[in-house]
Amino acid sequence: MHAFSSEKRREGKKIGLVPTMGFLHEGHLSLVDKAKEFSDVVVVSIFVNPTQFAPNEDFSQYPRDEERDKKLLSEKGVDAIFFPQADEIYGPGYQTYVDVTEITKKQEGEFRPTHFKGVTTIVSILFNCVMPDFAVFGQKDAQQASVIKRMVKDLKFNINIIIAPIVREADGLAKSSRNIYLSEKERKDALILSSSLRYAEQMILAGERNVNAIIMEMTKQIAKVDTAHIDYVRIVEIDSFHEDKNLASGKEYYILIACKIGNTRLIDNQLVKVISEKDLAI
Ligand code: PAF
């Protein structure tokens, strides 16, 4: 990987990296398109990273289909697939971790306390292997994207982080490799995530600024779905992931949901910009 990237850099080419865990869907392919906008050479990494899964999570069941992934990526015209094996990444005696300490504590961090340390560690390793100029992450994992931006800033990686929008199914469900776990009924029930987000967005656009009122309304709607079990519904400022009591004009927020549908844990979010009362009146 170093030899490939060094040669491309010597040729003056800009390298874009799309880190993935494979089992690719249109969401991942949209990240490839975004990487192509910014770079001359696109590298996609595929690595189901064991350190970001807790022992009780779905590492061993996580869906994998290497042949299909390779076919999709060659049809997309990516320049290289970086496909390391677990023992090449975490060889014998491995003991180095990267930990972003604050914005990892809440939201996903409350439910998956070891997750982000695994993510920032593998992403640092991938950055060092691929040596990209750009790296593209999906807004679907909004907290992950903000954590990585923080890490890049703090550790002075010379890499631009690009966040690409969420890709949804026609009925609104955010694309995710984990959607494959849903039964037919659960697939329908899962629409409560996107519909409650849209409802919350409408409340904010109509002038609601009280975070509790919005969260209570969303919670009420989700509670009507018998297979749904909420981990959290929160509204956070997009860079710090700080939770304010009231939304402030001019600021951007993510409305976040993490919710189990049956046994499948899904996350989704909606970015909203709060416009001022004055602009609302126009
Ligand atoms: O978003 C993902 O698929 C993973 O967390 C990532 C960034 C590839 C790291 O393993």
mmCIF file of C-alpha atoms and ligand atoms in Angstrom:
data_model
loop_
_atom_site.group_PDB
_atom_site.id
_atom_site.type_symbol
_atom_site.label_atom_id
_atom_site.label_comp_id
_atom_site.label_asym_id
_atom_site.label_seq_id
_atom_site.Cartn_x
_atom_site.Cartn_y
_atom_site.Cartn_z
ATOM 1 C CA MET A 1 0.000 0.000 0.000
ATOM 2 C CA HIS A 2 2.857 2.379 0.862
ATOM 3 C CA ALA A 3 4.584 1.635 -2.462
ATOM 4 C CA PHE A 4 1.374 2.297 -4.428
ATOM 5 C CA SER A 5 0.583 5.540 -2.608
ATOM 6 C CA SER A 6 4.191 6.797 -2.664
ATOM 7 C CA GLU A 7 4.321 6.331 -6.425
ATOM 8 C CA LYS A 8 1.004 8.175 -6.935
ATOM 9 C CA ARG A 9 2.172 11.014 -4.693
ATOM 10 C CA ARG A 10 5.475 11.255 -6.617
ATOM 11 C CA GLU A 11 3.376 11.602 -9.782
ATOM 12 C CA GLY A 12 1.626 14.549 -8.099
ATOM 13 C CA LYS A 13 -1.706 12.713 -7.803
ATOM 14 C CA LYS A 14 -4.156 13.474 -4.995
ATOM 15 C CA ILE A 15 -5.276 10.339 -3.171
ATOM 16 C CA GLY A 16 -8.786 9.935 -1.749
ATOM 17 C CA LEU A 17 -9.530 7.195 0.797
ATOM 18 C CA VAL A 18 -12.933 5.683 1.531
ATOM 19 C CA PRO A 19 -12.590 3.514 4.661
ATOM 20 C CA THR A 20 -15.271 0.786 4.870
ATOM 21 C CA MET A 21 -16.000 -2.482 6.609
ATOM 22 C CA GLY A 22 -17.241 -3.994 3.337
ATOM 23 C CA PHE A 23 -20.651 -5.467 2.466
ATOM 24 C CA LEU A 24 -21.004 -2.395 0.313
ATOM 25 C CA HIS A 25 -24.266 -0.658 -0.558
ATOM 26 C CA GLU A 26 -25.189 2.526 -2.409
ATOM 27 C CA GLY A 27 -24.241 4.575 0.648
ATOM 28 C CA HIS A 28 -20.615 3.412 0.346
ATOM 29 C CA LEU A 29 -20.656 3.887 -3.425
ATOM 30 C CA SER A 30 -21.795 7.489 -2.937
ATOM 31 C CA LEU A 31 -18.680 7.992 -0.758
ATOM 32 C CA VAL A 32 -16.589 6.726 -3.671
ATOM 33 C CA ASP A 33 -18.289 9.277 -5.970
ATOM 34 C CA LYS A 34 -17.536 12.010 -3.450
ATOM 35 C CA ALA A 35 -13.870 10.889 -3.227
ATOM 36 C CA LYS A 36 -13.636 11.042 -7.027
ATOM 37 C CA GLU A 37 -14.757 14.696 -6.983
ATOM 38 C CA PHE A 38 -11.724 15.601 -4.872
ATOM 39 C CA SER A 39 -8.988 13.158 -5.876
ATOM 40 C CA ASP A 40 -7.151 11.685 -8.863
ATOM 41 C CA VAL A 41 -6.771 8.263 -7.283
ATOM 42 C CA VAL A 42 -9.416 6.580 -5.115
ATOM 43 C CA VAL A 43 -8.540 3.844 -2.633
ATOM 44 C CA VAL A 44 -11.273 1.928 -0.788
ATOM 45 C CA SER A 45 -10.240 0.003 2.302
ATOM 46 C CA ILE A 46 -12.223 -3.013 3.429
ATOM 47 C CA PHE A 47 -11.529 -4.209 6.943
ATOM 48 C CA VAL A 48 -14.001 -5.424 9.541
ATOM 49 C CA ASN A 49 -12.195 -3.900 12.477
ATOM 50 C CA PRO A 50 -12.375 -6.143 15.565
ATOM 51 C CA THR A 51 -11.321 -3.417 18.019
ATOM 52 C CA GLN A 52 -14.449 -1.314 17.439
ATOM 53 C CA PHE A 53 -16.810 -4.150 18.420
ATOM 54 C CA ALA A 54 -17.439 -4.983 22.082
ATOM 55 C CA PRO A 55 -17.456 -8.703 22.986
ATOM 56 C CA ASN A 56 -21.298 -8.729 23.053
ATOM 57 C CA GLU A 57 -21.608 -7.098 19.604
ATOM 58 C CA ASP A 58 -21.927 -8.515 16.090
ATOM 59 C CA PHE A 59 -18.259 -8.771 14.942
ATOM 60 C CA SER A 60 -18.442 -12.447 13.968
ATOM 61 C CA GLN A 61 -21.901 -12.130 12.337
ATOM 62 C CA TYR A 62 -21.092 -8.818 10.619
ATOM 63 C CA PRO A 63 -22.049 -9.410 6.964
ATOM 64 C CA ARG A 64 -19.142 -10.003 4.578
ATOM 65 C CA ASP A 65 -19.084 -10.574 0.806
ATOM 66 C CA GLU A 66 -15.609 -9.914 -0.544
ATOM 67 C CA GLU A 67 -16.264 -11.051 -4.113
ATOM 68 C CA ARG A 68 -19.364 -8.878 -4.482
ATOM 69 C CA ASP A 69 -17.536 -5.887 -2.934
ATOM 70 C CA LYS A 70 -14.609 -6.294 -5.358
ATOM 71 C CA LYS A 71 -16.997 -6.488 -8.325
ATOM 72 C CA LEU A 72 -18.927 -3.365 -7.241
ATOM 73 C CA LEU A 73 -15.727 -1.401 -6.714
ATOM 74 C CA SER A 74 -14.152 -2.399 -10.009
ATOM 75 C CA GLU A 75 -17.411 -1.444 -11.780
ATOM 76 C CA LYS A 76 -17.136 1.932 -10.012
ATOM 77 C CA GLY A 77 -13.599 2.281 -11.345
ATOM 78 C CA VAL A 78 -11.752 2.653 -8.036
ATOM 79 C CA ASP A 79 -7.974 2.582 -8.409
ATOM 80 C CA ALA A 80 -7.132 0.267 -5.514
ATOM 81 C CA ILE A 81 -8.789 -1.805 -2.833
ATOM 82 C CA PHE A 82 -6.828 -2.085 0.406
ATOM 83 C CA PHE A 83 -7.853 -5.360 1.929
ATOM 84 C CA PRO A 84 -5.583 -6.152 4.885
ATOM 85 C CA GLN A 85 -5.916 -9.227 7.081
ATOM 86 C CA ALA A 86 -6.517 -8.841 10.828
ATOM 87 C CA ASP A 87 -3.021 -10.115 11.773
ATOM 88 C CA GLU A 88 -1.376 -7.641 9.386
ATOM 89 C CA ILE A 89 -3.124 -4.773 11.161
ATOM 90 C CA TYR A 90 -2.998 -6.033 14.743
ATOM 91 C CA GLY A 91 0.090 -8.245 14.677
ATOM 92 C CA PRO A 92 1.560 -10.092 17.675
ATOM 93 C CA GLY A 93 2.389 -7.710 20.528
ATOM 94 C CA TYR A 94 0.127 -4.962 19.187
ATOM 95 C CA GLN A 95 -0.458 -2.395 21.969
ATOM 96 C CA THR A 96 -1.004 1.100 20.535
ATOM 97 C CA TYR A 97 -4.393 2.855 20.594
ATOM 98 C CA VAL A 98 -5.658 6.310 19.662
ATOM 99 C CA ASP A 99 -8.255 7.756 22.027
ATOM 100 C CA VAL A 100 -10.255 10.961 21.512
ATOM 101 C CA THR A 101 -11.342 11.553 25.064
ATOM 102 C CA GLU A 102 -14.263 14.018 25.241
ATOM 103 C CA ILE A 103 -16.696 13.912 22.332
ATOM 104 C CA THR A 104 -16.624 10.128 22.489
ATOM 105 C CA LYS A 105 -18.152 10.034 25.994
ATOM 106 C CA LYS A 106 -21.815 10.675 25.290
ATOM 107 C CA GLN A 107 -24.435 9.427 22.802
ATOM 108 C CA GLU A 108 -22.826 6.390 21.073
ATOM 109 C CA GLY A 109 -20.106 6.445 23.737
ATOM 110 C CA GLU A 110 -22.664 5.794 26.508
ATOM 111 C CA PHE A 111 -23.869 2.631 24.798
ATOM 112 C CA ARG A 112 -20.625 1.529 23.112
ATOM 113 C CA PRO A 113 -17.901 2.734 25.507
ATOM 114 C CA THR A 114 -14.974 1.100 23.667
ATOM 115 C CA HIS A 115 -16.210 1.701 20.120
ATOM 116 C CA PHE A 116 -14.611 5.020 19.177
ATOM 117 C CA LYS A 117 -11.181 4.046 20.499
ATOM 118 C CA GLY A 118 -11.263 1.133 18.037
ATOM 119 C CA VAL A 119 -12.443 3.428 15.234
ATOM 120 C CA THR A 120 -9.816 6.138 15.775
ATOM 121 C CA THR A 121 -7.105 3.499 16.093
ATOM 122 C CA ILE A 122 -7.970 1.744 12.832
ATOM 123 C CA VAL A 123 -8.565 5.013 10.970
ATOM 124 C CA SER A 124 -5.113 6.256 12.082
ATOM 125 C CA ILE A 125 -3.564 3.003 10.863
ATOM 126 C CA LEU A 126 -5.427 3.275 7.542
ATOM 127 C CA PHE A 127 -4.288 6.901 7.179
ATOM 128 C CA ASN A 128 -0.687 5.812 7.758
ATOM 129 C CA CYS A 129 -0.952 2.938 5.273
ATOM 130 C CA VAL A 130 -2.794 4.763 2.477
ATOM 131 C CA MET A 131 -1.349 8.271 3.037
ATOM 132 C CA PRO A 132 -4.407 9.981 1.516
ATOM 133 C CA ASP A 133 -4.927 13.705 0.880
ATOM 134 C CA PHE A 134 -8.690 13.300 1.414
ATOM 135 C CA ALA A 135 -10.774 10.801 3.356
ATOM 136 C CA VAL A 136 -14.530 10.509 2.993
ATOM 137 C CA PHE A 137 -16.895 9.452 5.794
ATOM 138 C CA GLY A 138 -20.678 9.207 5.785
ATOM 139 C CA GLN A 139 -22.937 11.545 7.758
ATOM 140 C CA LYS A 140 -24.891 8.423 8.736
ATOM 141 C CA ASP A 141 -22.231 7.879 11.445
ATOM 142 C CA ALA A 142 -22.290 11.553 12.389
ATOM 143 C CA GLN A 143 -20.519 11.218 15.724
ATOM 144 C CA GLN A 144 -17.800 9.060 14.160
ATOM 145 C CA ALA A 145 -17.225 11.779 11.538
ATOM 146 C CA SER A 146 -16.906 14.490 14.213
ATOM 147 C CA VAL A 147 -14.601 12.302 16.313
ATOM 148 C CA ILE A 148 -12.354 11.738 13.297
ATOM 149 C CA LYS A 149 -12.299 15.449 12.469
ATOM 150 C CA ARG A 150 -11.232 16.119 16.060
ATOM 151 C CA MET A 151 -8.510 13.451 15.879
ATOM 152 C CA VAL A 152 -7.183 14.826 12.576
ATOM 153 C CA LYS A 153 -7.032 18.307 14.074
ATOM 154 C CA ASP A 154 -5.431 17.205 17.339
ATOM 155 C CA LEU A 155 -2.855 14.820 15.817
ATOM 156 C CA LYS A 156 -2.103 17.143 12.867
ATOM 157 C CA PHE A 157 -2.826 14.591 10.149
ATOM 158 C CA ASN A 158 -2.369 16.397 6.834
ATOM 159 C CA ILE A 159 -5.676 15.006 5.531
ATOM 160 C CA ASN A 160 -8.931 16.746 4.580
ATOM 161 C CA ILE A 161 -12.017 15.047 5.976
ATOM 162 C CA ILE A 162 -15.113 15.157 3.796
ATOM 163 C CA ILE A 163 -18.556 14.239 5.111
ATOM 164 C CA ALA A 164 -20.957 12.849 2.504
ATOM 165 C CA PRO A 165 -24.762 12.967 2.973
ATOM 166 C CA ILE A 166 -26.865 9.988 4.095
ATOM 167 C CA VAL A 167 -28.201 7.778 1.303
ATOM 168 C CA ARG A 168 -31.726 6.489 1.943
ATOM 169 C CA GLU A 169 -33.995 3.817 0.488
ATOM 170 C CA ALA A 170 -36.989 5.226 -1.458
ATOM 171 C CA ASP A 171 -39.157 4.953 1.681
ATOM 172 C CA GLY A 172 -36.661 6.828 3.875
ATOM 173 C CA LEU A 173 -34.731 4.066 5.674
ATOM 174 C CA ALA A 174 -31.050 5.019 5.850
ATOM 175 C CA LYS A 175 -28.895 2.496 3.951
ATOM 176 C CA SER A 176 -26.890 0.318 6.313
ATOM 177 C CA SER A 177 -25.138 -3.036 6.069
ATOM 178 C CA ARG A 178 -27.108 -4.027 9.186
ATOM 179 C CA ASN A 179 -30.521 -3.581 7.451
ATOM 180 C CA ILE A 180 -30.021 -7.146 6.201
ATOM 181 C CA TYR A 181 -30.721 -8.394 9.760
ATOM 182 C CA LEU A 182 -34.311 -6.983 9.709
ATOM 183 C CA SER A 183 -37.333 -9.245 9.196
ATOM 184 C CA GLU A 184 -40.077 -8.054 6.829
ATOM 185 C CA LYS A 185 -42.082 -6.565 9.722
ATOM 186 C CA GLU A 186 -39.004 -5.006 11.327
ATOM 187 C CA ARG A 187 -38.004 -3.460 7.974
ATOM 188 C CA LYS A 188 -41.387 -1.647 7.994
ATOM 189 C CA ASP A 189 -41.098 -0.765 11.690
ATOM 190 C CA ALA A 190 -37.617 0.670 11.079
ATOM 191 C CA LEU A 191 -39.197 3.526 9.114
ATOM 192 C CA ILE A 192 -40.047 5.108 12.472
ATOM 193 C CA LEU A 193 -36.430 6.316 12.676
ATOM 194 C CA SER A 194 -36.559 8.461 9.531
ATOM 195 C CA SER A 195 -40.183 9.514 10.004
ATOM 196 C CA SER A 196 -39.629 10.739 13.573
ATOM 197 C CA LEU A 197 -36.517 12.613 12.414
ATOM 198 C CA ARG A 198 -38.529 14.322 9.689
ATOM 199 C CA TYR A 199 -41.205 15.204 12.243
ATOM 200 C CA ALA A 200 -38.600 16.731 14.565
ATOM 201 C CA GLU A 201 -37.084 18.696 11.690
ATOM 202 C CA GLN A 202 -40.536 20.106 10.883
ATOM 203 C CA MET A 203 -41.032 21.121 14.538
ATOM 204 C CA ILE A 204 -37.728 23.013 14.427
ATOM 205 C CA LEU A 205 -38.521 24.630 11.083
ATOM 206 C CA ALA A 206 -41.868 25.719 12.561
ATOM 207 C CA GLY A 207 -40.017 27.500 15.382
ATOM 208 C CA GLU A 208 -39.752 24.954 18.247
ATOM 209 C CA ARG A 209 -36.518 25.589 20.156
ATOM 210 C CA ASN A 210 -37.071 23.534 23.303
ATOM 211 C CA VAL A 211 -34.978 20.372 22.941
ATOM 212 C CA ASN A 212 -36.958 18.402 25.546
ATOM 213 C CA ALA A 213 -40.252 19.088 23.777
ATOM 214 C CA ILE A 214 -38.838 17.778 20.485
ATOM 215 C CA ILE A 215 -37.286 14.688 22.081
ATOM 216 C CA MET A 216 -40.503 13.888 23.996
ATOM 217 C CA GLU A 217 -42.535 14.047 20.794
ATOM 218 C CA MET A 218 -40.106 11.763 18.954
ATOM 219 C CA THR A 219 -40.006 9.325 21.871
ATOM 220 C CA LYS A 220 -43.819 9.204 21.944
ATOM 221 C CA GLN A 221 -43.933 8.339 18.247
ATOM 222 C CA ILE A 222 -41.219 5.670 18.469
ATOM 223 C CA ALA A 223 -42.870 4.082 21.532
ATOM 224 C CA LYS A 224 -45.915 3.222 19.387
ATOM 225 C CA VAL A 225 -43.789 0.713 17.426
ATOM 226 C CA ASP A 226 -43.741 -2.562 19.369
ATOM 227 C CA THR A 227 -40.356 -3.803 18.071
ATOM 228 C CA ALA A 228 -38.609 -0.475 18.781
ATOM 229 C CA HIS A 229 -36.411 -0.027 21.838
ATOM 230 C CA ILE A 230 -34.739 3.402 22.064
ATOM 231 C CA ASP A 231 -31.086 3.693 23.158
ATOM 232 C CA TYR A 232 -31.172 7.450 22.804
ATOM 233 C CA VAL A 233 -32.758 10.410 21.034
ATOM 234 C CA ARG A 234 -30.647 13.543 21.326
ATOM 235 C CA ILE A 235 -30.008 16.880 19.671
ATOM 236 C CA VAL A 236 -26.355 17.918 19.543
ATOM 237 C CA GLU A 237 -24.298 20.764 18.163
ATOM 238 C CA ILE A 238 -22.556 19.305 15.089
ATOM 239 C CA ASP A 239 -18.879 19.777 15.970
ATOM 240 C CA SER A 240 -18.732 19.437 19.758
ATOM 241 C CA PHE A 241 -21.695 17.032 20.136
ATOM 242 C CA HIS A 242 -22.691 19.215 23.074
ATOM 243 C CA GLU A 243 -26.359 18.884 24.113
ATOM 244 C CA ASP A 244 -28.015 22.294 24.635
ATOM 245 C CA LYS A 245 -31.402 22.758 26.381
ATOM 246 C CA ASN A 246 -32.568 25.218 23.759
ATOM 247 C CA LEU A 247 -31.582 25.479 20.122
ATOM 248 C CA ALA A 248 -29.757 28.687 19.223
ATOM 249 C CA SER A 249 -30.311 30.662 16.025
ATOM 250 C CA GLY A 250 -27.616 30.353 13.394
ATOM 251 C CA LYS A 251 -26.272 27.062 14.791
ATOM 252 C CA GLU A 252 -26.348 23.638 13.141
ATOM 253 C CA TYR A 253 -27.472 20.555 15.029
ATOM 254 C CA TYR A 254 -27.816 16.846 14.463
ATOM 255 C CA ILE A 255 -30.993 15.200 15.666
ATOM 256 C CA LEU A 256 -29.707 11.720 16.547
ATOM 257 C CA ILE A 257 -31.483 8.418 17.077
ATOM 258 C CA ALA A 258 -30.079 5.071 18.126
ATOM 259 C CA CYS A 259 -32.797 2.482 18.386
ATOM 260 C CA LYS A 260 -33.069 -1.292 18.374
ATOM 261 C CA ILE A 261 -35.664 -2.713 16.008
ATOM 262 C CA GLY A 262 -36.043 -6.248 17.292
ATOM 263 C CA ASN A 263 -32.426 -7.309 17.832
ATOM 264 C CA THR A 264 -30.956 -4.951 15.251
ATOM 265 C CA ARG A 265 -29.446 -1.726 16.478
ATOM 266 C CA LEU A 266 -29.882 1.103 13.960
ATOM 267 C CA ILE A 267 -28.694 4.703 14.012
ATOM 268 C CA ASP A 268 -29.912 7.637 11.951
ATOM 269 C CA ASN A 269 -29.730 11.413 12.077
ATOM 270 C CA GLN A 270 -30.907 14.629 10.503
ATOM 271 C CA LEU A 271 -28.841 17.776 10.127
ATOM 272 C CA VAL A 272 -30.790 20.976 10.834
ATOM 273 C CA LYS A 273 -29.771 24.582 10.641
ATOM 274 C CA VAL A 274 -31.708 26.743 13.079
ATOM 275 C CA ILE A 275 -32.730 29.942 11.377
ATOM 276 C CA SER A 276 -33.436 33.129 13.294
ATOM 277 C CA GLU A 277 -36.956 34.364 14.154
ATOM 278 C CA LYS A 278 -36.308 37.298 11.853
ATOM 279 C CA ASP A 279 -35.506 35.007 8.878
ATOM 280 C CA LEU A 280 -38.456 32.754 9.794
ATOM 281 C CA ALA A 281 -40.820 35.696 9.327
ATOM 282 C CA ILE A 282 -39.593 36.416 5.780
HETATM 283 O O1 PAF B 1 -17.802 3.499 9.346
HETATM 284 C C1 PAF B 1 -17.202 2.402 9.229
HETATM 285 O O2 PAF B 1 -17.526 1.581 8.372
HETATM 286 C C2 PAF B 1 -16.060 2.085 10.174
HETATM 287 O O3 PAF B 1 -16.300 2.578 11.451
HETATM 288 C C3 PAF B 1 -14.685 2.567 9.647
HETATM 289 C C4 PAF B 1 -14.616 4.078 9.549
HETATM 290 C C5 PAF B 1 -14.408 1.939 8.296
HETATM 291 C C6 PAF B 1 -13.588 2.135 10.615
HETATM 292 O O4 PAF B 1 -13.548 0.749 10.751
#
